CSV table of C-alpha atoms in Angstrom, one decimal:
chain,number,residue,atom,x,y,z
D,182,UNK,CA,0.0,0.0,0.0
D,183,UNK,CA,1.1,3.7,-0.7
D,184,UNK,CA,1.3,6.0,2.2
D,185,UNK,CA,0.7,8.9,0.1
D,186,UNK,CA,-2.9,9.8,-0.3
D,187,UNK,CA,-2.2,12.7,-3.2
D,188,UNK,CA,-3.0,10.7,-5.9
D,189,UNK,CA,-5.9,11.1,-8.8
D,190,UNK,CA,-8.6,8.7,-8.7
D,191,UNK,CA,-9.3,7.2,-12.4
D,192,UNK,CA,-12.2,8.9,-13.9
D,193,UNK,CA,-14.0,8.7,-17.0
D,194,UNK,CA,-14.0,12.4,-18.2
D,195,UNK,CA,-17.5,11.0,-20.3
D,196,UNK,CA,-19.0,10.7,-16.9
D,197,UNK,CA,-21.3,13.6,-15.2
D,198,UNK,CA,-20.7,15.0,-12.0
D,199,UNK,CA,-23.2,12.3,-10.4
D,200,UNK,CA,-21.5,9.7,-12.2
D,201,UNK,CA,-17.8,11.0,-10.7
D,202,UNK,CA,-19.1,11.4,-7.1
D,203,UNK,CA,-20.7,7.7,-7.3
D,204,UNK,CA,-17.5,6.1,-8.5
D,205,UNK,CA,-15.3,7.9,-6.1
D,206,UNK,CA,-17.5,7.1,-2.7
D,207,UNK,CA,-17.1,3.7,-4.0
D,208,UNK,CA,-13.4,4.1,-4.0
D,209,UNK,CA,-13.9,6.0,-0.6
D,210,UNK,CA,-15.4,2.8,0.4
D,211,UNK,CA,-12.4,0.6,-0.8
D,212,UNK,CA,-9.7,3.7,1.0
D,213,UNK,CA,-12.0,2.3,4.3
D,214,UNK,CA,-11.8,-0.8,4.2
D,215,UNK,CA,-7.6,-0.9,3.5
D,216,UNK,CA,-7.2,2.2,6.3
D,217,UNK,CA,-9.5,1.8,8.8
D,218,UNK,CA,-12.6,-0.5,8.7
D,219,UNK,CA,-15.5,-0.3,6.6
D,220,UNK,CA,-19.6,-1.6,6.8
D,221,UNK,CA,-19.6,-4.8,4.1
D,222,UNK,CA,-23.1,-3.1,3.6
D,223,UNK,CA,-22.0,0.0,2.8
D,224,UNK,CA,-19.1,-1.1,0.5
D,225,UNK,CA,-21.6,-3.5,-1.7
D,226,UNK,CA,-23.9,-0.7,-1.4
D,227,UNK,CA,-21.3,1.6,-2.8
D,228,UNK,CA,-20.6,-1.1,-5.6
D,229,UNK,CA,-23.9,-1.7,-7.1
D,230,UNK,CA,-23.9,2.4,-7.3
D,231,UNK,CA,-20.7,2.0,-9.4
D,232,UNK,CA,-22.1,-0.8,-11.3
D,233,UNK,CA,-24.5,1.3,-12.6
D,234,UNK,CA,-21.6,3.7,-13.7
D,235,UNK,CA,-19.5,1.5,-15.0
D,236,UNK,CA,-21.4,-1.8,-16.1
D,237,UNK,CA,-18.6,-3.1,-18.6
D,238,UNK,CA,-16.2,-5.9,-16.9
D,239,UNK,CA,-13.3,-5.0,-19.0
D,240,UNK,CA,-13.4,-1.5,-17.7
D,241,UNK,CA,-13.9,-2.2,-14.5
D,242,UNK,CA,-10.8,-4.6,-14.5
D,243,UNK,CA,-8.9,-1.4,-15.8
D,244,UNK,CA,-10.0,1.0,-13.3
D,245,UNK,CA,-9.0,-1.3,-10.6
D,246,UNK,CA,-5.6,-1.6,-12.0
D,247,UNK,CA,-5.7,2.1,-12.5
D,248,UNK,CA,-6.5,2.4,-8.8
D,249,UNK,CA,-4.5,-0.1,-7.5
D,250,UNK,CA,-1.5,1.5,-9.7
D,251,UNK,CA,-2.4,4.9,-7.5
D,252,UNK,CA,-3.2,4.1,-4.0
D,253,UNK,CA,-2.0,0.6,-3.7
D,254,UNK,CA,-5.5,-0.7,-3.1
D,255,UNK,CA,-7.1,-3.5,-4.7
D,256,UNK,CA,-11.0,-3.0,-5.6
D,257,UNK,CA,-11.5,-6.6,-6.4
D,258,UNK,CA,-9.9,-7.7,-3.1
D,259,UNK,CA,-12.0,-5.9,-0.9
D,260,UNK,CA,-15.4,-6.8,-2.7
D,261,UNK,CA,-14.0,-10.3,-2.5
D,262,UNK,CA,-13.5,-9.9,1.4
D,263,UNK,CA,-17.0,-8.6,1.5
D,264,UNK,CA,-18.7,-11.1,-0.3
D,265,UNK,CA,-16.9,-13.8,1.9
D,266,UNK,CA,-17.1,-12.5,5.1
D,267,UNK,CA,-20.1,-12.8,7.1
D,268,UNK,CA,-19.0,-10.2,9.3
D,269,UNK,CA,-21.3,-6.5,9.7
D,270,UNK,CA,-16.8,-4.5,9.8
D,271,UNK,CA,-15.0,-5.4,7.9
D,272,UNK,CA,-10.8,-4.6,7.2
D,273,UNK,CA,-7.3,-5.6,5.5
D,274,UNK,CA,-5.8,-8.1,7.3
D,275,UNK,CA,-1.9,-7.9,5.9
């Protein structure tokens, strides 16, 4: 993980200003989850939002690289945490 938090998310500029504010609190979510703890709720919540956004695979694949490039957090390893834990919290565990 990066300790620097001054990066750029990776944003579609095709996107509106709803759009940009839905796939970031999902990445806000994802920030939570690797720096603190975050509700599995929230952060499938905050998923299906950005599914809506961005409903092709391929690009979602590339914005988590993108992101993971950035912050040093992985999208698809905190939904996959979500979607196996049973827990309401949930964090990294290094």
């Amino acid at each position: 993980m990066l300790d620097n938090r001054n990066y750029q998310y990776p944003l579609d500029l095709s996107w509106t200003s709803i759009e940009f504010a839905q796939v970031i609190s999902f990445f806000n979510r994802v920030e939570d989850f690797y720096e603190t703890q975050v509700s599995r709720d929230e952060l499938l919540a905050a998923y299906r939002v950005f599914k809506t956004v961005v409903p092709s695979k391929m690009q979602e694949k590339q914005l988590d690289r993108d992101f993971e490039k950035v912050s040093g957090y992985s999208t698809y390893r905190a939904l996959q945490e979500a979607k196996r834990s049973e827990r309401q919290t949930i964090k990294y565990k290094a």
